[in-house]
CSV table of C-alpha atoms in Angstrom, one decimal:
chain,number,residue,atom,x,y,z
A,1,MET,CA,11.1,-34.3,67.2
A,2,THR,CA,14.6,-32.8,66.9
A,3,LEU,CA,17.9,-33.2,68.6
A,4,ALA,CA,16.9,-30.3,70.9
A,5,HIS,CA,14.2,-32.6,72.3
A,6,TRP,CA,16.9,-35.1,73.1
A,7,LEU,CA,18.5,-32.5,75.3
A,8,GLU,CA,15.2,-31.6,76.9
A,9,ARG,CA,14.4,-35.2,77.6
A,10,THR,CA,17.8,-36.0,79.1
A,11,ALA,CA,17.7,-32.8,81.2
A,12,ARG,CA,14.3,-34.0,82.7
A,13,ALA,CA,15.5,-37.5,83.3
A,14,HIS,CA,19.0,-36.7,84.6
A,15,PRO,CA,19.1,-33.0,85.6
A,16,GLU,CA,21.9,-33.5,88.1
A,17,LEU,CA,24.3,-35.4,85.8
A,18,PRO,CA,27.3,-33.6,84.3
A,19,ALA,CA,26.7,-32.7,80.7
A,20,LEU,CA,29.8,-30.6,79.7
A,21,ALA,CA,33.2,-30.5,81.2
A,22,LEU,CA,36.5,-28.8,80.7
A,23,GLY,CA,39.3,-31.0,81.9
A,24,HIS,CA,38.4,-32.5,85.2
A,25,SER,CA,35.8,-29.8,86.0
A,26,THR,CA,32.1,-29.9,85.3
A,27,VAL,CA,30.9,-26.8,83.4
A,28,ARG,CA,27.2,-27.6,82.9
A,29,ARG,CA,24.8,-30.1,84.4
A,30,TYR,CA,22.0,-31.2,82.1
A,31,ASP,CA,19.5,-28.9,83.7
A,32,ALA,CA,21.8,-25.9,83.2
A,33,LEU,CA,22.7,-27.0,79.7
A,34,ALA,CA,19.0,-27.0,78.6
A,35,ASN,CA,18.6,-23.5,80.2
A,36,VAL,CA,21.7,-22.2,78.4
A,37,ALA,CA,20.5,-23.6,75.0
A,38,ALA,CA,17.1,-21.9,75.4
A,39,ARG,CA,18.8,-18.6,76.3
A,40,LEU,CA,21.3,-18.7,73.4
A,41,ALA,CA,18.4,-19.6,71.1
A,42,GLY,CA,16.7,-16.5,72.3
A,43,TRP,CA,19.8,-14.5,71.3
A,44,LEU,CA,19.6,-16.2,67.9
A,45,VAL,CA,16.0,-14.9,67.5
A,46,GLU,CA,17.3,-11.4,68.3
A,47,ALA,CA,20.0,-11.8,65.7
A,48,GLY,CA,17.4,-12.6,63.0
A,49,VAL,CA,18.1,-16.3,62.8
A,50,GLY,CA,15.0,-18.3,61.8
A,51,PRO,CA,14.3,-22.0,61.2
A,52,GLY,CA,16.4,-23.2,58.3
A,53,ASP,CA,18.9,-20.4,58.6
A,54,ARG,CA,22.6,-21.3,59.2
A,55,VAL,CA,24.7,-20.6,62.3
A,56,ALA,CA,28.5,-20.9,61.8
A,57,VAL,CA,30.5,-22.2,64.8
A,58,ILE,CA,34.3,-22.0,64.6
A,59,SER,CA,36.1,-23.2,67.6
A,60,GLU,CA,38.6,-25.7,69.0
A,61,ASN,CA,37.1,-28.2,71.4
A,62,ARG,CA,35.5,-26.4,74.4
A,63,PRO,CA,32.1,-26.5,76.1
A,64,GLU,CA,30.7,-23.4,74.3
A,65,LEU,CA,31.0,-25.3,71.0
A,66,PHE,CA,28.5,-27.9,72.2
A,67,GLU,CA,26.2,-25.2,73.8
A,68,THR,CA,26.1,-23.4,70.5
A,69,LEU,CA,25.2,-26.5,68.4
A,70,LEU,CA,22.4,-27.3,70.8
A,71,ALA,CA,21.1,-23.8,70.9
A,72,THR,CA,21.1,-23.7,67.1
A,73,TRP,CA,18.9,-26.8,67.0
A,74,TRP,CA,16.7,-25.4,69.8
A,75,ARG,CA,16.0,-22.5,67.4
A,76,GLY,CA,15.3,-24.8,64.5
A,77,ALA,CA,18.3,-23.6,62.5
A,78,ILE,CA,21.2,-25.4,60.8
A,79,ALA,CA,24.5,-25.7,62.5
A,80,ALA,CA,27.6,-25.3,60.4
A,81,PRO,CA,30.7,-26.1,62.5
A,82,LEU,CA,34.1,-25.3,61.0
A,83,THR,CA,37.6,-26.3,62.1
A,84,PRO,CA,39.6,-23.3,63.4
A,85,SER,CA,42.5,-24.4,61.3
A,86,LEU,CA,40.7,-23.0,58.3
A,87,VAL,CA,41.9,-19.4,57.8
A,88,GLY,CA,42.3,-16.7,55.1
A,89,ASP,CA,40.6,-17.2,51.7
A,90,GLY,CA,39.6,-20.7,52.6
A,91,LEU,CA,37.6,-19.5,55.6
A,92,ALA,CA,36.1,-16.7,53.7
A,93,ALA,CA,35.0,-19.1,50.9
A,94,ARG,CA,33.4,-21.3,53.5
A,95,LEU,CA,31.5,-18.5,55.2
A,96,THR,CA,30.3,-17.3,51.8
A,97,ASP,CA,29.0,-20.8,51.0
A,98,ILE,CA,27.3,-21.1,54.4
A,99,ALA,CA,25.8,-17.5,54.3
A,100,PRO,CA,25.2,-17.6,58.1
A,101,LYS,CA,22.9,-15.3,60.0
A,102,ALA,CA,25.1,-15.6,63.1
A,103,CYS,CA,28.6,-16.7,63.8
A,104,LEU,CA,29.9,-17.8,67.2
A,105,VAL,CA,33.7,-18.4,67.6
A,106,SER,CA,36.3,-19.0,70.2
A,107,PRO,CA,38.9,-16.3,71.1
A,108,ARG,CA,41.6,-18.4,69.4
A,109,ALA,CA,39.7,-18.2,66.1
A,110,ALA,CA,38.4,-14.7,66.4
A,111,ALA,CA,41.1,-12.9,64.5
A,112,ALA,CA,40.8,-15.2,61.5
A,113,VAL,CA,37.0,-14.9,61.5
A,114,ALA,CA,37.0,-11.1,61.8
A,115,ALA,CA,39.2,-10.9,58.7
A,116,ALA,CA,36.8,-13.2,56.8
A,117,MET,CA,33.5,-11.7,58.2
A,118,PRO,CA,32.9,-9.2,55.3
A,119,ALA,CA,32.3,-12.4,53.2
A,120,CYS,CA,29.0,-13.0,55.1
A,121,GLY,CA,28.1,-10.1,57.3
A,122,ALA,CA,26.7,-12.3,60.1
A,123,ARG,CA,26.1,-11.3,63.7
A,124,LEU,CA,29.3,-12.2,65.6
A,125,ALA,CA,29.8,-13.4,69.1
A,126,ILE,CA,33.1,-14.4,70.6
A,127,PHE,CA,33.0,-16.9,73.4
A,128,GLU,CA,33.5,-15.2,76.8
A,129,GLY,CA,33.3,-11.8,75.1
A,130,PRO,CA,30.7,-9.1,75.8
A,131,GLU,CA,28.2,-10.2,73.1
A,132,HIS,CA,28.4,-13.8,74.2
A,133,ARG,CA,27.9,-12.9,77.8
A,134,ARG,CA,24.8,-10.9,76.8
A,135,ALA,CA,23.6,-13.8,74.8
A,136,LEU,CA,23.7,-16.1,77.8
A,137,MET,CA,21.4,-13.7,79.6
A,138,SER,CA,18.8,-13.5,76.8
A,139,ASP,CA,15.3,-14.5,77.5
A,140,PRO,CA,14.8,-18.3,76.9
A,141,VAL,CA,12.6,-19.4,74.0
A,142,PRO,CA,10.8,-22.7,73.5
A,143,ILE,CA,12.1,-25.4,71.2
A,144,ALA,CA,11.2,-24.5,67.6
A,145,SER,CA,8.5,-26.7,66.1
A,146,ALA,CA,10.2,-28.7,63.3
A,147,PRO,CA,9.9,-32.2,61.8
A,148,ARG,CA,12.8,-34.5,62.3
A,149,SER,CA,13.2,-34.5,58.5
A,150,SER,CA,14.3,-30.8,58.7
A,151,ALA,CA,18.0,-30.0,58.1
A,152,ALA,CA,20.2,-29.9,61.2
A,153,LEU,CA,23.8,-30.0,60.2
A,154,LEU,CA,25.9,-28.6,57.3
A,155,ARG,CA,29.1,-30.6,57.5
A,156,TYR,CA,32.4,-30.0,55.8
A,157,ALA,CA,35.0,-32.7,56.0
A,158,GLY,CA,38.6,-31.6,56.7
A,159,CYS,CA,40.3,-28.3,55.6
A,160,ASP,CA,39.8,-28.6,51.9
A,161,ALA,CA,37.9,-25.4,51.1
A,162,THR,CA,36.9,-26.6,47.7
A,163,SER,CA,34.9,-29.7,48.7
A,164,PRO,CA,31.1,-29.2,49.0
A,165,GLY,CA,29.3,-29.4,52.3
A,166,THR,CA,26.9,-32.2,53.1
A,167,LEU,CA,23.5,-31.5,54.6
A,168,PHE,CA,22.0,-33.9,57.3
A,169,SER,CA,18.6,-33.9,58.8
A,170,HIS,CA,17.8,-34.5,62.5
A,171,HIS,CA,16.5,-37.9,61.5
A,172,ALA,CA,19.8,-38.8,59.9
A,173,LEU,CA,21.8,-37.7,62.9
A,174,MET,CA,19.5,-39.6,65.2
A,175,ASN,CA,19.9,-42.8,63.2
A,176,ILE,CA,23.7,-42.5,63.1
A,177,SER,CA,23.7,-42.2,66.9
A,178,LEU,CA,21.3,-45.1,67.4
A,179,SER,CA,23.3,-47.3,65.0
A,180,TYR,CA,26.4,-46.7,67.1
A,181,LEU,CA,24.5,-47.4,70.4
A,182,ALA,CA,23.1,-50.7,69.0
A,183,GLU,CA,26.1,-52.1,67.3
A,184,VAL,CA,29.3,-50.5,68.5
A,185,ASP,CA,28.8,-49.5,72.2
A,186,ALA,CA,25.7,-49.3,74.3
A,187,ALA,CA,26.8,-46.3,76.3
A,188,THR,CA,25.2,-45.5,79.7
A,189,PRO,CA,24.6,-42.4,81.8
A,190,ARG,CA,27.7,-40.9,83.3
A,191,ASP,CA,30.0,-42.3,80.6
A,192,ALA,CA,32.4,-39.7,79.3
A,193,VAL,CA,33.4,-38.8,75.7
A,194,LEU,CA,36.9,-37.3,75.6
A,195,HIS,CA,37.0,-34.8,72.7
A,196,GLY,CA,40.7,-34.8,71.7
A,197,ALA,CA,39.8,-35.2,68.0
A,198,PRO,CA,38.0,-32.2,66.5
A,199,ALA,CA,34.4,-32.1,67.7
A,200,SER,CA,33.5,-29.9,64.7
A,201,GLU,CA,34.2,-33.0,62.6
A,202,GLY,CA,33.9,-36.7,63.6
A,203,GLY,CA,33.7,-36.0,67.3
A,204,LEU,CA,30.2,-34.4,66.8
A,205,PHE,CA,28.7,-37.9,66.3
A,206,LEU,CA,30.0,-39.2,69.6
A,207,ALA,CA,28.8,-36.0,71.3
A,208,LEU,CA,25.2,-36.9,70.2
A,209,VAL,CA,25.6,-40.4,71.6
A,210,ALA,CA,26.5,-38.9,75.0
A,211,LEU,CA,23.6,-36.5,74.8
A,212,ALA,CA,21.1,-39.3,74.1
A,213,ARG,CA,22.3,-41.4,77.0
A,214,GLY,CA,23.1,-38.8,79.7
A,215,GLY,CA,26.9,-39.0,79.2
A,216,VAL,CA,29.3,-36.1,79.7
A,217,ASN,CA,31.2,-34.4,76.8
A,218,VAL,CA,34.7,-33.6,78.1
A,219,SER,CA,36.8,-31.0,76.3
A,220,PRO,CA,40.6,-31.2,77.1
A,221,GLU,CA,42.0,-27.9,78.4
A,222,SER,CA,44.4,-27.9,75.5
A,223,GLY,CA,41.5,-28.0,73.1
A,224,GLY,CA,43.2,-30.7,71.0
A,225,PHE,CA,44.6,-34.2,70.9
A,226,ASP,CA,47.4,-35.0,73.4
A,227,ALA,CA,47.9,-38.6,74.5
A,228,ALA,CA,49.1,-37.8,78.1
A,229,GLU,CA,46.2,-35.4,78.6
A,230,LEU,CA,43.6,-38.0,77.4
A,231,PHE,CA,45.1,-40.7,79.7
A,232,ASP,CA,44.8,-38.3,82.6
A,233,LEU,CA,41.2,-37.4,81.8
A,234,ALA,CA,40.2,-41.0,81.3
A,235,ALA,CA,41.6,-41.8,84.8
A,236,GLY,CA,39.5,-39.1,86.3
A,237,TRP,CA,36.2,-39.6,84.4
A,238,ARG,CA,36.4,-43.4,83.9
A,239,ARG,CA,34.3,-45.4,81.4
A,240,ALA,CA,35.7,-43.0,78.8
A,241,THR,CA,35.4,-43.1,75.0
A,242,ALA,CA,37.9,-41.3,72.8
A,243,LEU,CA,37.9,-40.9,69.0
A,244,ALA,CA,41.2,-41.2,67.2
A,245,ASP,CA,42.3,-41.2,63.6
A,246,THR,CA,45.2,-43.3,62.4
A,247,ASN,CA,47.9,-40.8,63.6
A,248,GLY,CA,46.1,-40.3,66.8
A,249,LEU,CA,46.0,-44.0,67.5
A,250,LYS,CA,49.7,-44.2,66.9
A,251,ASP,CA,50.2,-41.4,69.4
A,252,LEU,CA,48.2,-43.2,72.0
A,253,VAL,CA,50.0,-46.5,71.5
A,254,ARG,CA,53.5,-45.0,71.5
A,255,SER,CA,53.0,-42.5,74.3
A,256,ASP,CA,55.2,-43.2,77.4
A,257,ALA,CA,52.7,-41.5,79.7
A,258,ASP,CA,51.0,-43.5,82.4
A,259,CYS,CA,47.8,-45.1,81.3
A,260,ASP,CA,45.2,-47.3,83.0
A,261,PRO,CA,43.6,-49.1,80.0
A,262,THR,CA,40.6,-50.0,82.2
A,263,ALA,CA,39.6,-46.3,82.4
A,264,PHE,CA,38.6,-46.5,78.8
A,265,ARG,CA,35.3,-48.0,77.7
A,266,THR,CA,36.0,-47.6,73.9
A,267,LEU,CA,38.7,-46.3,71.7
A,268,LEU,CA,36.9,-45.6,68.4
A,269,LEU,CA,39.0,-45.6,65.3
A,270,ASP,CA,38.1,-42.9,62.7
A,271,GLY,CA,39.8,-43.7,59.5
A,272,ASP,CA,40.0,-46.2,56.7
A,273,SER,CA,43.7,-46.7,56.3
A,274,THR,CA,44.9,-48.0,59.7
A,275,ALA,CA,47.1,-51.1,59.1
A,276,PRO,CA,46.4,-54.3,60.9
A,277,ASP,CA,49.7,-54.1,62.7
A,278,GLU,CA,48.7,-50.7,64.1
A,279,LYS,CA,45.4,-52.1,65.3
A,280,THR,CA,47.2,-55.1,66.8
A,281,ALA,CA,49.6,-52.7,68.7
A,282,ALA,CA,46.6,-50.8,70.1
A,283,LEU,CA,45.0,-54.1,71.2
A,284,ASP,CA,48.3,-55.1,72.9
A,285,ARG,CA,48.3,-51.9,74.9
A,286,PHE,CA,44.6,-51.2,75.6
A,287,GLY,CA,43.0,-54.6,75.5
A,288,PRO,CA,39.6,-55.4,73.9
A,289,ARG,CA,38.5,-51.8,73.8
A,290,LEU,CA,39.1,-50.9,70.2
A,291,ALA,CA,36.3,-50.5,67.7
A,292,GLN,CA,36.0,-48.9,64.3
A,293,ALA,CA,33.2,-47.1,62.5
A,294,TRP,CA,33.5,-45.8,58.9
A,295,GLY,CA,31.3,-44.2,56.3
A,296,PRO,CA,31.7,-41.9,53.3
A,297,PRO,CA,30.9,-38.2,53.6
A,298,ALA,CA,27.2,-38.9,52.8
A,299,MET,CA,26.9,-41.3,55.7
A,300,PRO,CA,29.8,-40.7,58.1
A,301,PHE,CA,30.5,-43.3,60.8
A,302,ALA,CA,27.5,-45.3,59.8
A,303,LEU,CA,28.1,-47.6,56.8
A,304,CYS,CA,30.5,-50.2,58.1
A,305,ARG,CA,31.8,-51.2,61.5
A,306,LEU,CA,34.4,-53.4,63.2
A,307,GLY,CA,33.1,-54.4,66.6
A,308,LYS,CA,35.4,-54.9,69.6
A,309,HIS,CA,35.0,-58.6,69.2
A,310,ASP,CA,36.1,-58.4,65.6
A,311,ILE,CA,39.3,-56.7,66.5
A,312,ALA,CA,40.0,-58.6,69.7
A,313,ALA,CA,39.3,-62.1,68.4
A,314,ARG,CA,42.9,-63.3,67.9
A,315,GLY,CA,43.3,-66.7,66.5
A,316,GLU,CA,39.9,-66.7,64.8
A,317,ALA,CA,39.7,-67.6,61.1
A,318,PHE,CA,40.2,-64.6,58.8
A,319,TRP,CA,41.2,-62.4,61.8
A,320,ARG,CA,43.9,-60.6,59.9
A,321,GLU,CA,41.6,-60.1,56.9
A,322,LYS,CA,39.0,-58.5,59.2
A,323,LEU,CA,41.6,-56.1,60.6
A,324,SER,CA,42.4,-55.1,57.0
A,325,SER,CA,38.8,-54.2,56.4
A,326,VAL,CA,36.5,-51.4,57.5
A,327,GLY,CA,34.1,-54.1,58.7
A,328,ARG,CA,30.6,-55.2,57.8
A,329,CYS,CA,27.5,-52.9,57.2
A,330,PHE,CA,25.5,-51.6,60.1
A,331,LEU,CA,22.0,-53.2,60.2
A,332,MET,CA,20.5,-50.0,58.8
A,333,SER,CA,22.9,-49.8,55.9
A,334,ARG,CA,23.6,-51.8,52.7
A,335,ALA,CA,26.6,-51.8,50.4
A,336,GLU,CA,27.4,-53.3,47.1
A,337,VAL,CA,30.5,-53.4,44.9
A,338,ARG,CA,29.6,-52.9,41.3
A,339,ARG,CA,31.0,-53.2,37.7
A,340,THR,CA,30.8,-50.4,35.2
A,341,ASP,CA,27.4,-51.5,34.0
A,342,GLY,CA,26.0,-51.5,37.6
A,343,GLY,CA,26.1,-55.2,38.1
A,344,GLU,CA,27.6,-56.7,41.2
A,345,VAL,CA,31.1,-58.1,41.1
A,346,ALA,CA,32.1,-61.5,42.6
A,347,PRO,CA,33.4,-61.7,46.2
A,348,ASP,CA,36.9,-60.2,46.6
A,349,GLU,CA,36.9,-58.4,43.3
A,350,ILE,CA,37.4,-54.6,43.1
A,351,GLY,CA,34.6,-52.3,42.0
A,352,GLU,CA,32.8,-49.1,42.8
A,353,LEU,CA,31.4,-49.1,46.4
A,354,VAL,CA,27.8,-47.9,46.6
A,355,ALA,CA,25.5,-47.8,49.6
A,356,GLN,CA,22.0,-47.3,50.9
A,357,ALA,CA,20.9,-46.1,54.4
A,358,PRO,CA,18.0,-44.1,55.9
A,359,HIS,CA,20.6,-41.7,57.3
A,360,ALA,CA,22.3,-40.9,54.0
A,361,ALA,CA,22.6,-37.3,53.1
A,362,ALA,CA,20.3,-36.3,50.2
A,363,SER,CA,22.4,-33.7,48.6
A,364,TYR,CA,25.5,-31.6,48.7
A,365,TRP,CA,25.2,-28.0,49.7
A,366,ASN,CA,25.2,-25.4,46.9
A,367,ALA,CA,26.7,-28.0,44.5
A,368,PRO,CA,24.1,-29.2,42.0
A,369,ALA,CA,26.7,-30.8,39.7
A,370,ALA,CA,28.1,-32.9,42.5
A,371,THR,CA,24.6,-33.7,43.7
A,372,ALA,CA,23.6,-34.9,40.2
A,373,THR,CA,26.3,-37.5,40.3
A,374,MET,CA,25.8,-38.4,44.0
A,375,THR,CA,23.6,-41.4,43.3
A,376,THR,CA,23.3,-44.2,40.8
A,377,ASP,CA,20.4,-44.5,38.4
A,378,ASP,CA,18.7,-46.9,40.9
A,379,GLY,CA,19.2,-44.6,43.9
A,380,TRP,CA,22.3,-46.0,45.6
A,381,VAL,CA,24.8,-43.4,47.0
A,382,ARG,CA,28.2,-43.3,45.3
A,383,THR,CA,30.7,-43.4,48.1
A,384,GLY,CA,33.6,-42.2,45.9
A,385,ARG,CA,35.6,-45.2,46.9
A,386,TRP,CA,36.7,-48.4,45.3
A,387,ALA,CA,36.6,-51.6,47.3
A,388,SER,CA,36.0,-55.3,47.5
A,389,MET,CA,33.7,-57.3,49.7
A,390,ASP,CA,34.3,-60.9,50.8
A,391,ALA,CA,31.7,-63.6,51.0
A,392,ARG,CA,31.1,-62.8,54.7
A,393,GLY,CA,30.3,-59.1,53.9
A,394,TYR,CA,33.5,-57.5,55.1
A,395,VAL,CA,34.4,-54.5,53.0
A,396,ALA,CA,38.1,-53.7,52.2
A,397,LEU,CA,38.8,-50.3,50.7
A,398,SER,CA,41.2,-50.3,47.8
A,399,ASP,CA,44.5,-48.4,48.3
A,400,SER,CA,44.5,-47.5,44.6
A,401,SER,CA,41.8,-46.3,42.3
A,402,ALA,CA,40.4,-49.1,40.3
A,403,GLU,CA,38.2,-49.5,37.3
A,404,PRO,CA,35.1,-51.5,38.1
A,405,LEU,CA,34.8,-54.7,36.1
A,406,SER,CA,32.9,-54.4,32.9
A,407,PRO,CA,30.7,-57.4,31.9
A,408,GLU,CA,33.3,-58.4,29.3
A,409,THR,CA,36.2,-58.2,31.7
A,410,ALA,CA,34.2,-60.1,34.3
A,411,SER,CA,33.4,-62.9,31.9
A,412,SER,CA,37.1,-63.2,30.8
A,413,ALA,CA,38.3,-63.1,34.4
A,414,GLU,CA,35.9,-65.8,35.4
A,415,SER,CA,37.1,-68.0,32.5
A,416,ARG,CA,40.7,-67.5,33.4
A,417,SER,CA,40.0,-68.3,37.1
A,418,LYS,CA,38.3,-71.6,36.2
A,419,ARG,CA,41.3,-72.6,34.2
A,420,SER,CA,44.0,-71.5,36.7
A,421,GLY,CA,42.2,-71.8,40.0
A,422,GLU,CA,43.2,-68.2,40.8
A,423,LEU,CA,41.0,-65.3,41.8
A,424,PRO,CA,40.0,-63.0,38.9
A,425,ARG,CA,42.2,-59.9,38.6
A,426,VAL,CA,41.2,-56.4,37.7
A,427,ARG,CA,43.3,-53.7,36.1
A,428,LEU,CA,44.1,-50.8,38.4
A,429,ARG,CA,44.0,-47.3,37.0
A,430,PRO,CA,42.3,-44.0,37.8
A,431,PRO,CA,38.5,-44.3,37.0
A,432,LYS,CA,36.7,-41.9,34.8
A,433,ASN,CA,34.7,-39.2,36.5
A,434,ARG,CA,35.7,-40.4,40.0
A,435,PRO,CA,33.6,-38.5,42.6
A,436,LYS,CA,35.7,-36.1,44.6
A,437,ARG,CA,36.6,-37.3,48.1
A,438,THR,CA,35.5,-34.8,50.7
A,439,ARG,CA,36.9,-36.6,53.7
């Protein structure tokens, strides 16, 4: 079972529901989306794309982006979405790393991609162009037979062309979606996801949630994040979810555009540095609709979460401390904060954050050295972050790099704390061989 089967299942259950929209207009219903995915997959067959091959997708937020991702999975290939802000040598390096058999791009990104294409020599189709129109008329093909453990997504975080990509299976992406549905927001058919934040990055995970539940993925006509546009779209679609990073949340809060907060079902915060005051300001404007999901590149959006109740529960004990954290682990995830020798630190002490989850990526793409240091000796994923965890399980990421406690430091700190009644302190300094952040 793959993500293409999710589309097939939803199309059978809700053929008449809107699946993709541009602004206020429905572009595809679910029955039409399944048909388009099958036809685009047929074009991929003609282009020589086989199971396990890569398909690069470079576009701002628009319906064709989602169609291409689904068609890639229908064919059994690996989708590699890239942000259109990546240009020049950085884009060429990414395409060389991906080595795609096909590349589908928006007109806005076409010039930059054409300049970088000699790096990979893939079959090129520009959305709305002649080759893309021909692809939409290709003969449909059945869903490729592939286990859910097969690779589905090659994800690069941000615009840093030097950081390695991370490979995720269908099984991992399904588990991330199901974790969100179980513990952040139990979305329902007809709910809308407003893709102001780049769908080629974090927005992809919310798109899969909509796919699983019969929701509609809405691309703003601007293709990007504009507070007034998102407020207008939410008013039209209702029961809307939007993803925002720290700067995006500030834009939403400070915008003087008219907004009906009840049009939103969820405002999902993507980021690990949003200050409590900023969350409080969002709570004041939008009410109890703010949630947060966080994870490192190896398990994005699916290690820790702050639920709507966590953020909205003013007056509860430790409320401000909760707002300063990235939350507690999802039920399918585990996290520990460790010393240099691998032992756990005491509550509230800083150490290296490591994690386990069935949806964690198994390796970095074309980066054996980075993959070799990706996990601890006992199999836990290194997140590349330094953090503390309180006695209730809330994880607070450190603003500074910190050296995890050694056994000797821990013993000395414990002795001092018993004498003074103070919490043990750790010395902050850049750690040795700190894993590169790719997010």
